[in-house]
XYZ file of C-alpha atoms in Angstrom:
382
model
C 2.890 -68.986 33.658
C 1.919 -67.048 36.784
C 3.632 -63.970 35.416
C 1.587 -64.248 32.209
C -1.630 -64.762 34.215
C -1.046 -61.683 36.396
C -0.101 -59.661 33.352
C -3.383 -60.541 31.657
C -5.331 -59.747 34.815
C -3.646 -56.345 35.093
C -4.456 -55.605 31.469
C -8.098 -56.603 31.970
C -8.402 -54.476 35.112
C -6.830 -51.480 33.371
C -9.191 -51.869 30.421
C -12.185 -52.189 32.769
C -11.211 -49.041 34.682
C -10.782 -47.118 31.471
C -14.240 -48.225 30.308
C -15.735 -47.271 33.657
C -14.323 -43.776 33.348
C -15.763 -42.947 29.950
C -19.145 -41.894 28.622
C -20.530 -42.597 25.160
C -22.737 -40.523 22.895
C -23.943 -42.430 19.862
C -26.761 -42.470 17.367
C -27.800 -41.500 13.868
C -28.469 -38.196 12.110
C -30.501 -38.564 8.933
C -29.941 -36.270 5.981
C -26.464 -35.265 7.162
C -24.253 -37.406 4.923
C -20.823 -35.874 4.220
C -21.349 -33.398 7.094
C -18.975 -33.149 10.042
C -20.470 -33.651 13.491
C -18.603 -31.967 16.354
C -18.684 -32.735 20.069
C -17.933 -29.790 22.376
C -17.690 -29.360 26.119
C -19.373 -26.172 27.408
C -16.712 -25.460 30.001
C -16.700 -22.489 32.358
C -13.912 -20.903 30.336
C -15.526 -21.420 26.916
C -16.423 -23.987 24.287
C -13.838 -26.805 24.016
C -13.723 -29.137 21.002
C -13.489 -32.776 22.128
C -14.064 -34.807 18.969
C -15.494 -34.806 15.457
C -16.745 -37.341 12.930
C -17.511 -37.271 9.205
C -20.972 -38.764 8.724
C -21.613 -41.372 6.069
C -24.792 -42.252 4.200
C -26.210 -44.052 7.256
C -25.584 -41.009 9.502
C -24.212 -43.161 12.336
C -21.762 -41.786 14.875
C -20.221 -42.699 18.214
C -18.134 -40.584 20.579
C -16.467 -41.814 23.782
C -14.687 -39.499 26.154
C -13.380 -39.180 29.688
C -16.274 -38.892 32.135
C -16.507 -35.673 34.182
C -16.120 -35.708 37.967
C -19.442 -33.878 38.296
C -22.346 -32.899 36.035
C -21.136 -31.090 32.922
C -22.657 -29.680 29.733
C -21.889 -30.791 26.181
C -23.001 -29.872 22.667
C -23.354 -31.754 19.386
C -23.038 -29.362 16.443
C -23.507 -29.407 12.677
C -23.493 -26.064 10.852
C -24.784 -24.092 13.881
C -27.479 -26.667 14.585
C -26.931 -27.819 18.174
C -28.119 -30.504 20.555
C -27.435 -29.679 24.207
C -26.556 -32.562 26.502
C -25.636 -33.145 30.150
C -23.239 -35.870 31.277
C -23.012 -36.904 34.909
C -20.771 -39.967 34.814
C -20.264 -43.125 32.760
C -23.456 -43.259 30.754
C -24.403 -44.113 27.191
C -26.707 -41.657 25.447
C -28.402 -42.441 22.155
C -29.452 -39.640 19.816
C -31.696 -39.947 16.793
C -31.940 -36.734 14.781
C -32.536 -35.438 11.259
C -31.350 -32.518 9.199
C -32.188 -29.767 8.560
C -33.152 -28.484 11.999
C -31.266 -31.100 13.984
C -31.598 -29.021 17.155
C -35.385 -29.375 17.075
C -35.778 -32.738 15.362
C -34.235 -35.283 17.695
C -34.984 -37.834 20.392
C -32.712 -38.920 23.226
C -32.508 -42.173 25.186
C -30.430 -43.212 28.155
C -30.604 -39.953 30.145
C -33.538 -38.293 31.852
C -31.338 -35.185 32.263
C -30.820 -34.926 28.499
C -34.513 -35.443 27.829
C -35.381 -32.567 30.176
C -32.774 -30.409 28.440
C -34.384 -31.290 25.098
C -37.735 -30.071 26.464
C -36.156 -26.884 27.806
C -34.407 -26.179 24.500
C -37.693 -26.634 22.641
C -39.558 -24.263 24.955
C -36.739 -21.744 24.714
C -36.929 -21.854 20.906
C -40.663 -21.182 21.005
C -40.105 -18.281 23.402
C -37.478 -16.779 21.098
C -39.892 -16.979 18.168
C -42.630 -15.247 20.190
C -40.253 -12.470 21.246
C -39.262 -11.759 17.648
C -42.916 -11.689 16.556
C -43.770 -9.150 19.263
C -40.777 -6.965 18.376
C -41.744 -6.979 14.695
C -45.379 -6.098 15.416
C -45.771 -2.486 14.260
C -48.997 -2.139 16.260
C -47.059 -2.607 19.495
C -44.847 0.375 20.239
C -43.078 1.863 23.218
C -44.435 0.946 26.608
C -47.016 -1.452 25.178
C -44.277 -3.520 23.547
C -42.121 -3.440 26.675
C -45.056 -4.550 28.831
C -45.855 -7.400 26.428
C -42.262 -8.644 26.414
C -41.897 -8.400 30.181
C -45.159 -10.285 30.759
C -44.102 -12.979 28.290
C -40.716 -13.414 29.958
C -42.192 -13.479 33.449
C -44.695 -16.165 32.444
C -41.929 -18.247 30.858
C -39.613 -17.947 33.850
C -42.332 -18.761 36.366
C -43.283 -21.931 34.473
C -39.649 -23.058 34.051
C -38.956 -22.500 37.746
C -42.063 -24.416 38.829
C -41.757 -27.320 36.370
C -37.988 -27.774 36.224
C -35.751 -25.729 38.529
C -37.594 -26.143 41.830
C -38.520 -29.759 41.033
C -34.867 -30.867 41.096
C -32.536 -27.933 41.784
C -29.581 -30.343 42.084
C -30.022 -31.474 38.458
C -27.924 -30.517 35.460
C -31.067 -29.427 33.620
C -31.870 -26.922 36.372
C -28.388 -25.449 35.907
C -28.930 -25.468 32.115
C -32.236 -23.606 32.511
C -30.503 -20.799 34.434
C -27.914 -20.463 31.661
C -30.433 -19.764 28.883
C -30.126 -16.461 27.027
C -32.432 -14.480 24.760
C -31.701 -12.420 21.650
C -33.514 -9.121 21.041
C -33.871 -6.845 18.042
C -33.381 -3.636 20.017
C -30.868 -4.535 22.726
C -28.081 -7.092 23.227
C -28.466 -10.766 24.007
C -28.983 -11.218 27.745
C -29.543 -13.956 30.313
C -33.203 -14.808 30.792
C -32.816 -15.327 34.524
C -31.331 -12.286 36.255
C -29.607 -12.558 39.608
C -30.844 -9.132 40.743
C -34.499 -10.036 40.105
C -36.088 -11.058 43.401
C -37.991 -14.027 41.925
C -35.128 -15.190 39.705
C -32.773 -14.858 42.664
C -34.709 -17.593 44.481
C -33.983 -19.967 41.591
C -30.276 -19.115 41.609
C -30.042 -19.638 45.359
C -31.881 -22.978 45.207
C -29.626 -24.394 42.483
C -26.446 -22.995 44.034
C -27.239 -24.440 47.466
C -28.108 -27.905 46.124
C -25.133 -28.087 43.779
C -22.778 -27.133 46.607
C -24.260 -29.926 48.742
C -24.437 -32.632 46.048
C -21.263 -31.770 44.085
C -18.894 -30.004 46.516
C -15.857 -30.609 44.252
C -17.548 -29.255 41.122
C -16.145 -26.017 39.678
C -19.614 -25.150 38.378
C -21.078 -25.562 41.865
C -18.400 -23.338 43.385
C -18.766 -20.663 40.704
C -22.550 -20.538 41.034
C -22.401 -20.448 44.834
C -19.834 -17.629 44.725
C -22.062 -15.644 42.365
C -25.001 -15.952 44.736
C -22.870 -15.034 47.755
C -21.545 -11.918 45.988
C -25.059 -10.880 45.032
C -26.330 -11.302 48.597
C -23.385 -9.302 49.941
C -23.841 -6.568 47.350
C -27.563 -6.338 48.132
C -26.863 -5.941 51.842
C -24.248 -3.260 51.206
C -26.569 -1.406 48.848
C -29.429 -1.535 51.341
C -27.200 -0.205 54.118
C -25.866 2.558 51.890
C -29.367 3.509 50.815
C -30.445 3.802 54.418
C -27.450 5.987 55.274
C -28.013 8.242 52.294
C -31.755 8.817 52.670
C -31.214 12.209 54.235
C -28.711 13.135 51.553
C -30.949 12.331 48.605
C -30.996 15.823 47.155
C -28.113 17.391 45.306
C -28.083 21.007 46.424
C -26.284 22.812 43.614
C -27.414 25.458 41.199
C -24.529 25.256 38.731
C -23.697 22.378 36.444
C -21.338 19.585 37.455
C -19.669 19.183 34.085
C -18.672 15.826 32.609
C -16.320 15.024 29.736
C -16.550 11.444 28.484
C -15.883 9.558 25.204
C -18.665 8.616 22.818
C -18.816 5.616 20.455
C -16.345 7.271 18.048
C -13.914 8.197 20.809
C -14.845 11.900 20.729
C -14.953 13.639 24.107
C -18.460 14.957 24.780
C -19.254 17.391 27.588
C -22.468 18.328 29.317
C -21.636 22.008 29.026
C -21.576 21.851 25.218
C -25.332 21.243 25.333
C -26.034 24.681 26.807
C -29.184 26.118 25.266
C -31.033 22.794 25.373
C -32.925 21.026 28.132
C -30.809 17.971 29.004
C -31.886 14.690 30.525
C -28.715 13.329 32.130
C -29.144 9.558 32.345
C -26.929 7.061 34.191
C -27.490 3.639 32.672
C -26.405 -0.026 32.760
C -27.112 -1.837 29.496
C -26.361 -5.222 31.085
C -29.331 -4.801 33.446
C -32.521 -6.711 32.725
C -34.668 -3.564 32.625
C -32.345 -1.810 30.158
C -34.477 -2.522 27.100
C -37.618 -1.165 28.728
C -35.851 2.054 29.794
C -34.355 2.589 26.347
C -37.820 2.360 24.797
C -39.153 4.939 27.304
C -36.241 7.290 26.639
C -36.788 6.907 22.905
C -40.401 8.001 23.340
C -39.322 11.118 25.261
C -36.616 11.907 22.735
C -38.902 11.536 19.714
C -41.583 13.667 21.372
C -39.460 16.560 22.648
C -36.153 16.602 20.754
C -37.365 19.029 18.081
C -38.472 21.416 20.848
C -35.044 21.422 22.484
C -34.601 18.229 24.525
C -31.292 16.349 24.456
C -30.276 13.181 26.290
C -26.757 12.756 27.645
C -26.530 9.083 28.599
C -23.649 7.778 30.702
C -23.059 4.001 30.592
C -21.154 2.387 33.467
C -21.079 -1.093 31.867
C -17.829 -3.017 32.242
C -18.288 -4.782 28.887
C -17.244 -2.209 26.260
C -18.333 -4.445 23.382
C -21.837 -4.799 24.823
C -22.058 -1.010 25.241
C -20.888 -0.317 21.681
C -23.486 -2.692 20.261
C -26.237 -1.214 22.434
C -25.634 2.466 21.576
C -24.748 2.169 17.900
C -28.269 3.068 16.739
C -29.189 5.500 19.528
C -29.833 9.098 18.353
C -28.744 10.920 21.514
C -25.353 11.586 23.135
C -24.141 8.247 24.521
C -20.868 8.233 26.481
C -18.876 5.609 28.382
C -17.590 5.679 31.964
C -16.691 2.157 33.206
C -14.853 3.677 36.203
C -18.117 5.103 37.555
C -16.386 8.372 38.486
C -19.286 10.366 37.048
C -21.668 8.524 39.422
C -19.538 9.635 42.373
C -19.616 13.258 41.205
C -23.420 13.176 40.981
C -23.926 11.174 44.187
C -25.573 8.323 42.279
C -26.132 5.393 44.635
C -27.762 3.024 42.142
C -28.528 2.930 38.452
C -30.692 3.669 36.599
C -30.784 7.336 37.723
C -31.454 10.572 35.867
C -31.406 14.369 36.276
C -32.823 17.355 34.418
C -30.653 20.332 33.413
C -32.181 23.562 32.110
C -31.156 25.611 29.059
C -28.743 27.678 31.171
C -26.742 24.631 32.254
C -28.234 24.729 35.747
C -28.967 21.413 37.418
C -32.659 21.371 38.357
C -33.879 18.036 39.756
C -33.048 14.359 40.090
C -35.505 11.500 39.528
C -36.669 11.244 43.155
C -37.759 14.900 43.044
C -40.029 14.400 40.030
C -43.489 12.839 40.063
C -43.949 13.320 36.326
C -40.823 13.686 34.185
C -42.780 14.841 31.114
C -44.351 17.700 33.044
C -40.914 18.744 34.243
C -39.545 18.634 30.706
C -42.516 20.685 29.450
C -41.879 23.242 32.200
C -38.202 23.651 31.291
C -38.866 23.779 27.547
């Protein structure tokens, strides 16, 4: 009898522990009958499928899964419609949504974190719509469009930092806010918050510091903290290098330092082949936040002066070849790829973006720091 009693107690304790170590996401999705609802974990290494359910006429669903050891991000998905969620421990979250547009038409109960993420996702969607409207506005061109987009993004980021990130930097929704990206018509999808932006950097440092303190065993906390540490170290190194190189700013050469690099089609393109034209040699990083603005400015120069003899030879030092290929596919000038950065060494480039002007005789004339007005310099050489 005692053996049976202890056996039952052990079974009950095991069942209780298992229940304590799981979270539950349940609810209803109207208008989604016969659709498959998927539950994913947004892990650091990629999206991981955890579970799925075929929805009936009532649209009810329930998922239970092992609780994470620290805050983690999850996604409910039907046909590219997503609901972003954060799970901290053993909680039960209730979702009520409707199709179409599940990602915008839902409510959440049982988690303040998930409610804040719902608000952030909604504001992000509105921002994306505004960006597309500005980019499609034919009355906004060149610098005016770039200024409008930059002002819009800055306003958005400042409000998100004030209302969400700095309110509770240790929260999962603060981490989620930093992970938001934005799609553009004219340049690749990029993170909204950029580590190398001085204001955005404050947000990264605040979240990284708090996550390291509150969740020291979390892989997300460690990754974010390492990113911030690398950025701080890189900034210090760059500042020291800049100080050392101030007296060596000018390149004192009269002849061309030739380059031979592959373009999008794999053809080797040289600077010397452009003899007879005025060349703007541009060193660029498409992954940088200001890339889109610079591309618009270069496009204005190209459209204005190309027929008179201007050519652009643009060297990308991006590490992501796919990003570079997407970014340069529609560019009209010579775009080449140098992930090793060897060309930067040959031209004593300390930081990108950087550019130089080469005259029609293949003689290197000036670098950016020697020009107050690049258009006047181009006019002079043409």
